[in-house]
Short mmCIF file of C-alpha atoms in Angstrom, two decimals:
data_model
loop_
_atom_site.label_atom_id
_atom_site.label_comp_id
_atom_site.label_asym_id
_atom_site.label_seq_id
_atom_site.Cartn_x
_atom_site.Cartn_y
_atom_site.Cartn_z
CA MET A 1 -42.62 37.29 -72.71
CA ASN A 2 -45.77 35.23 -73.88
CA GLN A 3 -48.67 34.38 -71.63
CA LYS A 4 -47.80 30.69 -71.68
CA LYS A 5 -44.06 31.17 -70.82
CA LEU A 6 -45.07 33.73 -68.00
CA LYS A 7 -47.40 31.31 -66.36
CA ARG A 8 -44.70 28.47 -66.49
CA THR A 9 -42.22 30.84 -64.87
CA GLY A 10 -44.65 31.58 -62.23
CA MET A 11 -45.33 28.23 -61.26
CA ILE A 12 -41.66 27.29 -61.11
CA ILE A 13 -41.04 30.25 -58.84
CA SER A 14 -44.25 28.97 -56.48
CA ILE A 15 -42.87 25.63 -56.54
CA THR A 16 -39.23 26.70 -55.58
CA ALA A 17 -40.72 28.90 -52.94
CA ILE A 18 -42.76 25.78 -51.46
CA LEU A 19 -39.72 23.76 -51.63
CA LEU A 20 -37.79 26.25 -49.49
CA LEU A 21 -40.87 26.18 -47.06
CA ILE A 22 -40.82 22.32 -46.77
CA ALA A 23 -36.87 22.29 -46.19
CA PHE A 24 -37.27 24.90 -43.62
CA ILE A 25 -39.97 22.72 -41.81
CA ILE A 26 -38.08 19.59 -42.04
CA SER A 27 -34.78 21.47 -40.69
CA VAL A 28 -36.54 22.88 -37.85
CA ALA A 29 -38.17 19.55 -36.91
CA THR A 30 -34.94 17.39 -37.27
CA GLY A 31 -32.10 17.12 -34.70
CA PHE A 32 -31.17 15.62 -31.42
CA ALA A 33 -34.80 16.27 -30.24
CA SER A 34 -37.14 15.99 -33.01
CA MET A 35 -40.35 18.05 -33.21
CA SER A 36 -43.72 17.14 -34.87
CA PRO A 37 -45.18 19.89 -37.42
CA LEU A 38 -47.90 20.37 -35.03
CA ARG A 39 -45.81 20.89 -32.17
CA LEU A 40 -43.68 23.29 -34.35
CA VAL A 41 -46.72 25.50 -35.11
CA ASN A 42 -47.82 25.51 -31.46
CA THR A 43 -44.32 26.39 -30.62
CA LEU A 44 -43.96 29.17 -33.15
CA LEU A 45 -47.09 30.52 -31.88
CA GLY A 46 -45.95 30.68 -28.23
CA GLN A 47 -47.93 27.58 -26.95
CA GLY A 48 -44.86 25.34 -26.67
CA THR A 49 -43.25 23.80 -23.77
CA PRO A 50 -40.14 25.88 -22.21
CA LYS A 51 -37.81 22.97 -23.66
CA GLU A 52 -39.48 23.25 -27.09
CA GLU A 53 -38.99 27.02 -26.93
CA LEU A 54 -35.53 26.74 -25.91
CA ILE A 55 -34.66 24.30 -28.68
CA LEU A 56 -36.35 26.28 -31.61
CA PHE A 57 -35.74 29.76 -30.49
CA THR A 58 -32.15 29.31 -28.97
CA PHE A 59 -30.78 26.42 -31.02
CA ARG A 60 -32.37 25.84 -34.24
CA LEU A 61 -34.05 28.98 -35.67
CA PRO A 62 -31.10 31.38 -35.77
CA ARG A 63 -28.88 28.58 -37.16
CA ILE A 64 -31.43 27.85 -39.80
CA LEU A 65 -31.94 31.53 -40.75
CA VAL A 66 -28.13 32.12 -40.89
CA THR A 67 -28.02 29.17 -43.24
CA ILE A 68 -30.79 30.53 -45.61
CA LEU A 69 -29.29 33.96 -45.69
CA ALA A 70 -25.91 32.67 -46.51
CA GLY A 71 -27.31 30.37 -49.22
CA VAL A 72 -28.99 33.34 -50.75
CA GLY A 73 -25.79 35.52 -50.52
CA LEU A 74 -23.74 33.00 -52.22
CA ALA A 75 -26.27 32.22 -54.85
CA ILE A 76 -26.66 35.74 -56.01
CA SER A 77 -22.98 36.26 -55.77
CA GLY A 78 -22.16 33.50 -58.25
CA ALA A 79 -24.83 34.58 -60.47
CA ILE A 80 -23.35 38.08 -60.47
CA LEU A 81 -19.93 36.58 -61.32
CA GLN A 82 -21.24 34.43 -64.09
CA SER A 83 -22.95 37.45 -65.74
CA ILE A 84 -20.12 39.88 -65.56
CA THR A 85 -17.42 37.64 -66.57
CA ARG A 86 -19.55 35.45 -69.03
CA ASN A 87 -17.95 32.50 -67.54
CA PRO A 88 -20.34 29.71 -66.68
CA LEU A 89 -17.88 28.12 -64.04
CA ALA A 90 -17.53 31.36 -62.00
CA ASP A 91 -18.07 30.91 -58.16
CA PRO A 92 -16.81 32.69 -55.34
CA GLY A 93 -15.25 29.58 -53.90
CA ILE A 94 -13.91 27.97 -57.14
CA LEU A 95 -12.33 31.67 -58.04
CA GLY A 96 -10.59 32.05 -54.66
CA ILE A 97 -12.84 34.79 -53.35
CA ASN A 98 -13.86 32.55 -50.26
CA ALA A 99 -10.27 31.72 -49.85
CA GLY A 100 -9.45 35.52 -49.64
CA ALA A 101 -11.96 35.97 -47.26
CA GLY A 102 -10.88 32.99 -45.24
CA LEU A 103 -7.07 34.47 -45.00
CA ALA A 104 -8.79 37.61 -43.55
CA VAL A 105 -10.76 35.50 -40.88
CA VAL A 106 -7.37 33.93 -40.04
CA PHE A 107 -5.93 37.33 -39.34
CA PHE A 108 -9.26 38.39 -37.48
CA VAL A 109 -8.92 35.03 -35.15
CA MET A 110 -5.23 35.97 -34.63
CA ILE A 111 -6.08 39.43 -33.35
CA PHE A 112 -9.26 38.94 -31.63
CA GLY A 113 -9.40 35.21 -30.65
CA SER A 114 -12.22 32.80 -31.72
CA SER A 115 -14.81 33.72 -29.05
CA ALA A 116 -15.77 36.69 -31.36
CA GLY A 117 -19.25 37.45 -30.41
CA THR A 118 -18.40 40.96 -29.41
CA TYR A 119 -16.71 41.40 -32.72
CA ILE A 120 -19.19 39.65 -35.02
CA TYR A 121 -20.08 42.92 -36.75
CA ILE A 122 -16.47 43.57 -37.75
CA LEU A 123 -15.63 39.96 -39.10
CA PRO A 124 -17.56 40.61 -42.35
CA LEU A 125 -15.88 43.48 -42.87
CA PHE A 126 -12.37 41.82 -42.40
CA ALA A 127 -13.72 38.98 -44.85
CA LEU A 128 -14.64 41.61 -47.36
CA CYS A 129 -11.37 43.24 -47.45
CA GLY A 130 -9.67 39.87 -48.10
CA GLY A 131 -12.27 38.83 -50.66
CA MET A 132 -11.89 42.24 -52.43
CA ILE A 133 -8.14 42.27 -52.71
CA THR A 134 -8.31 38.60 -54.12
CA ALA A 135 -10.96 39.53 -56.62
CA ILE A 136 -9.04 42.56 -57.83
CA ILE A 137 -5.78 40.39 -58.25
CA ILE A 138 -7.82 37.99 -60.17
CA TYR A 139 -9.50 40.73 -62.29
CA LEU A 140 -6.24 42.32 -63.29
CA LEU A 141 -4.55 39.08 -64.08
CA SER A 142 -7.35 37.82 -66.27
CA PHE A 143 -7.83 41.29 -68.25
CA LYS A 144 -6.38 41.94 -71.33
CA LYS A 145 -6.60 45.36 -73.02
CA GLY A 146 -8.82 45.21 -75.88
CA GLU A 147 -10.34 41.76 -75.14
CA GLY A 148 -11.54 42.13 -71.68
CA ILE A 149 -11.86 39.23 -69.43
CA ASP A 150 -11.08 35.90 -70.77
CA PRO A 151 -13.16 33.19 -69.03
CA GLY A 152 -10.76 30.40 -69.16
CA ARG A 153 -7.83 32.59 -67.87
CA MET A 154 -9.93 33.95 -65.21
CA LEU A 155 -10.80 30.25 -64.04
CA LEU A 156 -7.21 29.39 -64.14
CA VAL A 157 -5.80 32.35 -62.37
CA GLY A 158 -8.61 31.86 -59.68
CA VAL A 159 -7.69 28.48 -59.08
CA GLY A 160 -4.28 28.92 -58.85
CA LEU A 161 -4.50 32.07 -56.50
CA SER A 162 -6.87 30.03 -54.47
CA THR A 163 -4.27 27.29 -53.99
CA ALA A 164 -1.73 29.74 -52.94
CA ILE A 165 -3.87 31.59 -50.47
CA SER A 166 -4.96 28.18 -49.00
CA GLY A 167 -1.32 27.37 -48.34
CA ALA A 168 -0.86 30.65 -46.78
CA ILE A 169 -3.96 29.93 -44.42
CA LEU A 170 -2.60 26.55 -43.41
CA THR A 171 0.81 28.35 -42.46
CA LEU A 172 -0.82 31.06 -40.53
CA ALA A 173 -3.52 28.95 -38.88
CA SER A 174 -0.49 26.47 -37.50
CA LYS A 175 0.57 29.57 -35.35
CA ILE A 176 -2.68 30.42 -33.51
CA ALA A 177 -3.74 28.97 -30.35
CA ARG A 178 -5.33 25.31 -30.15
CA GLU A 179 -8.90 26.52 -29.29
CA ASP A 180 -8.71 29.14 -32.21
CA TYR A 181 -7.43 26.43 -34.55
CA ASP A 182 -10.22 24.03 -33.83
CA PHE A 183 -12.64 27.10 -34.75
CA PHE A 184 -10.76 27.90 -37.79
CA ALA A 185 -10.71 24.28 -39.07
CA ASN A 186 -14.39 24.01 -38.65
CA TRP A 187 -14.81 27.36 -40.59
CA MET A 188 -12.58 25.87 -43.45
CA ALA A 189 -14.58 22.68 -43.57
CA GLY A 190 -17.65 24.83 -43.97
CA ARG A 191 -19.65 24.20 -40.70
CA ILE A 192 -22.31 26.60 -39.93
CA TRP A 193 -20.82 28.21 -36.86
CA GLY A 194 -22.99 31.37 -36.58
CA ASP A 195 -25.86 29.78 -34.55
CA ASP A 196 -26.98 32.89 -32.57
CA TRP A 197 -29.33 35.67 -33.33
CA VAL A 198 -26.50 37.99 -33.19
CA PHE A 199 -25.02 36.56 -36.31
CA VAL A 200 -28.52 36.70 -38.07
CA LEU A 201 -28.49 40.42 -37.33
CA ALA A 202 -24.85 40.77 -38.59
CA LEU A 203 -25.68 39.27 -41.97
CA LEU A 204 -29.34 40.56 -42.52
CA PRO A 205 -28.17 44.11 -43.16
CA TRP A 206 -25.82 43.08 -45.97
CA LEU A 207 -28.47 41.28 -47.94
CA LEU A 208 -31.37 43.82 -47.16
CA LEU A 209 -28.93 46.58 -48.59
CA LEU A 210 -27.34 44.69 -51.56
CA LEU A 211 -30.09 42.36 -53.06
CA PRO A 212 -32.45 45.17 -54.00
CA LEU A 213 -29.48 46.95 -55.57
CA VAL A 214 -28.57 43.81 -57.66
CA TYR A 215 -32.41 43.43 -58.76
CA ARG A 216 -32.36 47.03 -59.85
CA LYS A 217 -29.31 46.19 -62.14
CA SER A 218 -31.04 43.17 -63.82
CA ASN A 219 -31.13 44.85 -67.12
CA VAL A 220 -27.46 45.78 -66.86
CA LEU A 221 -26.61 42.26 -66.00
CA ASN A 222 -28.80 40.81 -69.01
CA THR A 223 -26.76 42.97 -71.65
CA MET A 224 -23.43 42.12 -69.81
CA SER A 225 -23.93 38.44 -69.82
CA LEU A 226 -24.56 38.52 -73.70
CA ASN A 227 -21.71 40.92 -75.36
CA GLU A 228 -19.54 43.59 -74.03
CA ASN A 229 -19.72 45.56 -77.23
CA LEU A 230 -23.49 45.28 -77.33
CA SER A 231 -23.63 46.65 -73.79
CA ILE A 232 -21.54 49.60 -74.76
CA GLY A 233 -23.83 50.16 -77.80
CA LEU A 234 -26.80 50.18 -75.49
CA GLY A 235 -25.20 52.92 -73.25
CA VAL A 236 -23.99 50.81 -70.37
CA ARG A 237 -20.60 52.12 -68.95
CA VAL A 238 -19.10 48.43 -68.87
CA GLU A 239 -16.24 49.04 -66.83
CA LYS A 240 -17.89 51.17 -64.09
CA GLU A 241 -20.91 48.74 -63.76
CA ARG A 242 -18.30 45.82 -63.80
CA TYR A 243 -16.65 47.23 -60.86
CA ILE A 244 -19.88 48.01 -58.89
CA LEU A 245 -21.27 44.46 -59.49
CA LEU A 246 -17.88 42.85 -58.68
CA LEU A 247 -18.04 44.76 -55.41
CA ILE A 248 -21.38 43.71 -54.73
CA ALA A 249 -20.68 39.94 -55.36
CA VAL A 250 -17.60 40.02 -53.20
CA ALA A 251 -19.63 41.66 -50.52
CA LEU A 252 -22.29 39.37 -50.65
CA ALA A 253 -19.79 36.29 -50.61
CA ALA A 254 -17.73 37.34 -48.01
CA SER A 255 -20.66 38.39 -45.62
CA ALA A 256 -22.14 35.02 -46.12
CA VAL A 257 -18.79 32.84 -45.52
CA SER A 258 -17.80 34.96 -42.55
CA VAL A 259 -20.50 33.55 -40.40
CA SER A 260 -21.30 30.22 -42.36
CA GLY A 261 -17.64 28.80 -43.07
CA GLY A 262 -15.65 28.41 -46.29
CA ILE A 263 -18.70 26.98 -48.54
CA ALA A 264 -18.03 26.45 -52.34
CA PHE A 265 -20.15 25.24 -55.14
CA VAL A 266 -23.42 26.71 -53.97
CA GLY A 267 -22.81 29.87 -56.11
CA LEU A 268 -22.07 27.65 -59.05
CA MET A 269 -25.07 25.11 -59.05
CA ALA A 270 -27.80 27.43 -57.81
CA PRO A 271 -27.76 29.75 -60.76
CA HIS A 272 -27.11 27.14 -63.34
CA ILE A 273 -30.15 25.48 -62.32
CA ALA A 274 -32.14 28.64 -61.99
CA ARG A 275 -31.32 29.41 -65.71
CA SER A 276 -32.30 25.92 -67.00
CA LEU A 277 -35.78 26.24 -65.27
CA VAL A 278 -36.73 29.90 -66.20
CA GLY A 279 -34.16 31.14 -68.62
CA PRO A 280 -31.35 33.77 -68.57
CA ARG A 281 -33.43 36.91 -68.05
CA HIS A 282 -32.08 38.06 -64.37
CA GLN A 283 -35.38 39.63 -63.31
CA LEU A 284 -36.69 36.17 -63.31
CA TYR A 285 -33.73 34.10 -62.61
CA LEU A 286 -32.20 36.00 -59.66
CA PRO A 287 -35.07 35.21 -57.32
CA VAL A 288 -35.00 31.42 -58.30
CA ALA A 289 -31.28 31.15 -57.78
CA ALA A 290 -31.55 32.95 -54.36
CA MET A 291 -34.36 30.42 -53.20
CA LEU A 292 -32.37 27.30 -54.74
CA GLY A 293 -29.03 28.56 -52.94
CA ALA A 294 -30.89 28.80 -49.84
CA ILE A 295 -32.57 25.17 -50.40
CA LEU A 296 -29.02 23.59 -51.19
CA LEU A 297 -27.37 24.80 -48.19
CA LEU A 298 -30.17 24.29 -45.86
CA ILE A 299 -30.60 20.70 -46.97
CA ALA A 300 -26.75 19.98 -46.68
CA ASP A 301 -26.86 21.53 -43.30
CA THR A 302 -29.72 19.42 -42.09
CA ILE A 303 -28.09 16.15 -43.39
CA GLY A 304 -24.85 17.03 -42.00
CA ARG A 305 -26.76 17.63 -38.48
CA VAL A 306 -28.25 14.23 -38.72
CA LEU A 307 -25.35 12.21 -39.83
CA LEU A 308 -22.73 11.16 -37.39
CA ASP A 309 -24.65 12.57 -34.47
CA PRO A 310 -23.67 14.72 -32.32
CA SER A 311 -20.73 16.05 -33.93
CA GLY A 312 -22.19 16.04 -37.49
CA ILE A 313 -20.68 16.59 -40.86
CA PRO A 314 -19.90 20.28 -42.04
CA ALA A 315 -22.38 21.53 -44.32
CA GLY A 316 -19.56 22.57 -46.96
CA VAL A 317 -18.53 18.92 -47.21
CA ILE A 318 -21.87 17.76 -48.30
CA VAL A 319 -22.27 20.60 -50.72
CA SER A 320 -18.88 19.74 -52.06
CA ILE A 321 -19.76 16.15 -52.38
CA ILE A 322 -22.70 17.29 -54.67
CA GLY A 323 -20.82 20.24 -56.21
CA ALA A 324 -17.59 18.62 -57.26
CA PRO A 325 -19.02 16.29 -59.71
CA TYR A 326 -21.24 19.02 -61.11
CA PHE A 327 -18.23 21.28 -61.66
CA MET A 328 -16.56 18.49 -63.54
CA TYR A 329 -19.57 18.10 -65.78
CA LEU A 330 -19.93 21.87 -66.53
CA MET A 331 -16.17 21.75 -67.47
CA ALA A 332 -16.48 18.73 -69.71
CA LYS A 333 -19.62 20.30 -71.14
CA LYS A 334 -18.14 23.90 -71.67
#
């Protein structure tokens, strides 16, 4: 990489990090009780009033951190799926992985109920199982011996399976208790429901474990996103690596949606925008995609909290309003 391009990439990464910081500050300062930047800094330093500390540390900060972590997980999951399938339209929501995780969440709610604070560490495992089973079915139905995965077939299978699973979810959800149904309706709409520190602690270990592993496999992703025969020629064990990376992608998406709700399109938009900014080399574009995913979801949640106060609009709805036209644009382009 030449010096000019390296400098440009560094500038883009720095600007993206600054935008994430700005989005964080705006989100923290916005809500039913606004907080000026000066009061925000004072409160973070332990010099705020009891009311400001309650608002910041009990209500806003854990929700914002969950939103950022979920955005990062969904963005990296989408980036992995797009690379290993060479399908620019791959996204855990569009392909039905989120729906599979949602079906597992329904079973979780039916067993444990919606007051699942005690079981929050189990919920991502339920979501992971549901998402993984869905991903395996999509993979098997999309794979053709001698040809590998056909991107168009995978998209159609994913959309069809997602529709079928959504029907099953609605059928099962109608049989659970009213208070549990209200919880799940909010989850399906993509409302950030994990707004306590326990949810941050439930999601954070998944990202700390999986993100360094993804970054270590950047060179594998670089070759797999270009050509399968080239990957084999370079000594990459394609099938083994694809299974490992698929498991990582599903784990990231399932753990994210288990505490953030059924949110689609973040995993589609963030990698595309990142590639257009810094190119397809994963060592550079994965960090940018992660920050863009966090920015997109954080802005969507902030807008949703401000609009129609106090109930607000789920972040998943705001993201879909932006993401659906973008998805149709990519379909027409590709």
